[in-house]
Amino acid sequence: PYKCNKRLVISLNPLPHSGSTTNNEASCNICNRKLTEPDLYRYCSISCKVKAVLSKLDDSVPPFISIQTPPPPPPLPPSQEKQEETPEPQKLRERKRKGIPHRAPFF
């Protein structure tokens, strides 16, 4: 992450390297890019984090990215099913909203 216009920005792909890192500076775990806030972040971009997650082969650690489908809704009682099947007809307007346009009177 880096700051642009006083806002924190997280890039999708790693940005070009901005110089070499020294031993005492924190860097991204994947591409070794310098991190502006090493106390908060370990990766410089989302793609570096995805690479790190995919490279882990240990299944004992829960995955960072999980896709779960929501459970199906419980079946409705027969009385509620009939009510949902017959929607109320939409009420049409009795008259138009706007009539014939009239010019302003001349003084």
Short mmCIF file of C-alpha atoms in Angstrom, two decimals:
data_model
loop_
_atom_site.label_atom_id
_atom_site.label_comp_id
_atom_site.label_asym_id
_atom_site.label_seq_id
_atom_site.Cartn_x
_atom_site.Cartn_y
_atom_site.Cartn_z
CA PRO A 1 0.00 0.00 0.00
CA TYR A 2 1.04 3.55 -0.65
CA LYS A 3 -0.49 6.99 -0.28
CA CYS A 4 -1.81 9.04 -3.16
CA ASN A 5 -3.59 12.35 -2.49
CA LYS A 6 -3.52 11.61 1.25
CA ARG A 7 -5.45 8.36 0.76
CA LEU A 8 -4.23 4.82 1.21
CA VAL A 9 -4.13 2.91 -2.10
CA ILE A 10 -3.72 -0.83 -2.56
CA SER A 11 -2.62 -1.84 -6.04
CA LEU A 12 -3.74 -4.97 -7.84
CA ASN A 13 -0.31 -5.74 -9.30
CA PRO A 14 3.09 -4.86 -7.82
CA LEU A 15 4.38 -1.46 -8.83
CA PRO A 16 7.90 -1.05 -10.22
CA HIS A 17 10.62 -1.29 -7.58
CA SER A 18 11.57 1.98 -5.98
CA GLY A 19 15.23 1.33 -5.21
CA SER A 20 16.80 -1.56 -3.41
CA THR A 21 15.96 -2.45 0.16
CA THR A 22 18.53 -2.68 2.90
CA ASN A 23 18.60 -5.37 5.54
CA ASN A 24 16.88 -3.26 8.19
CA GLU A 25 13.96 -2.21 5.96
CA ALA A 26 10.80 -4.28 5.68
CA SER A 27 9.82 -5.51 2.25
CA CYS A 28 7.10 -7.50 0.53
CA ASN A 29 7.35 -11.24 1.21
CA ILE A 30 6.92 -12.11 -2.49
CA CYS A 31 8.56 -9.42 -4.67
CA ASN A 32 10.83 -7.70 -2.06
CA ARG A 33 9.42 -4.23 -2.76
CA LYS A 34 9.82 -1.65 0.02
CA LEU A 35 6.73 -1.27 2.19
CA THR A 36 5.65 2.14 3.45
CA GLU A 37 3.88 0.71 6.50
CA PRO A 38 5.57 -2.60 7.36
CA ASP A 39 3.85 -2.81 10.75
CA LEU A 40 0.44 -3.14 9.09
CA TYR A 41 1.13 -4.96 5.81
CA ARG A 42 3.28 -7.86 4.63
CA TYR A 43 2.51 -7.63 0.89
CA CYS A 44 2.74 -4.69 -1.52
CA SER A 45 -0.25 -5.66 -3.68
CA ILE A 46 -3.25 -7.94 -3.85
CA SER A 47 -1.59 -10.21 -6.42
CA CYS A 48 1.39 -10.75 -4.08
CA LYS A 49 -0.97 -11.78 -1.30
CA VAL A 50 -2.81 -14.18 -3.64
CA LYS A 51 0.52 -15.71 -4.72
CA ALA A 52 1.45 -16.21 -1.07
CA VAL A 53 -1.89 -17.85 -0.28
CA LEU A 54 -1.67 -20.15 -3.31
CA SER A 55 1.92 -21.12 -2.52
CA LYS A 56 0.93 -22.39 0.92
CA LEU A 57 0.34 -26.10 0.69
CA ASP A 58 -0.40 -26.58 4.37
CA ASP A 59 -4.13 -27.24 4.75
CA SER A 60 -4.07 -26.82 8.51
CA VAL A 61 -4.10 -23.04 8.09
CA PRO A 62 -7.56 -21.73 7.14
CA PRO A 63 -7.57 -20.11 3.69
CA PHE A 64 -7.68 -16.35 3.38
CA ILE A 65 -9.95 -16.55 0.39
CA SER A 66 -12.97 -18.82 0.61
CA ILE A 67 -15.99 -18.98 -1.61
CA GLN A 68 -19.05 -20.27 0.15
CA THR A 69 -22.56 -20.56 -1.17
CA PRO A 70 -25.31 -19.51 1.20
CA PRO A 71 -27.54 -22.29 2.50
CA PRO A 72 -30.88 -22.68 0.69
CA PRO A 73 -33.81 -20.94 2.36
CA PRO A 74 -36.08 -23.15 4.44
CA PRO A 75 -39.27 -24.33 2.72
CA LEU A 76 -42.26 -22.08 3.26
CA PRO A 77 -45.57 -23.29 4.66
CA PRO A 78 -48.26 -23.84 1.97
CA SER A 79 -50.21 -20.74 3.04
CA GLN A 80 -47.24 -18.42 2.40
CA GLU A 81 -46.38 -20.05 -0.93
CA LYS A 82 -49.81 -19.19 -2.35
CA GLN A 83 -49.48 -15.58 -1.26
CA GLU A 84 -46.12 -15.15 -2.97
CA GLU A 85 -47.24 -16.77 -6.23
CA THR A 86 -50.06 -14.27 -6.84
CA PRO A 87 -48.55 -10.79 -6.88
CA GLU A 88 -50.91 -7.85 -6.67
CA PRO A 89 -51.61 -6.19 -10.04
CA GLN A 90 -49.94 -2.83 -10.44
CA LYS A 91 -52.31 0.09 -10.15
CA LEU A 92 -52.35 2.30 -13.23
CA ARG A 93 -52.51 6.06 -12.86
CA GLU A 94 -55.95 7.54 -13.22
CA ARG A 95 -54.68 10.56 -15.14
CA LYS A 96 -51.45 11.76 -16.68
CA ARG A 97 -48.89 13.44 -14.54
CA LYS A 98 -48.26 16.27 -16.95
CA GLY A 99 -50.72 18.03 -19.18
CA ILE A 100 -50.17 20.17 -22.26
CA PRO A 101 -47.36 22.69 -21.72
CA HIS A 102 -48.46 26.34 -21.57
CA ARG A 103 -46.33 29.40 -22.23
CA ALA A 104 -45.89 32.05 -19.59
CA PRO A 105 -48.11 35.08 -20.13
CA PHE A 106 -46.57 38.22 -21.63
CA PHE A 107 -46.91 41.39 -19.56
#
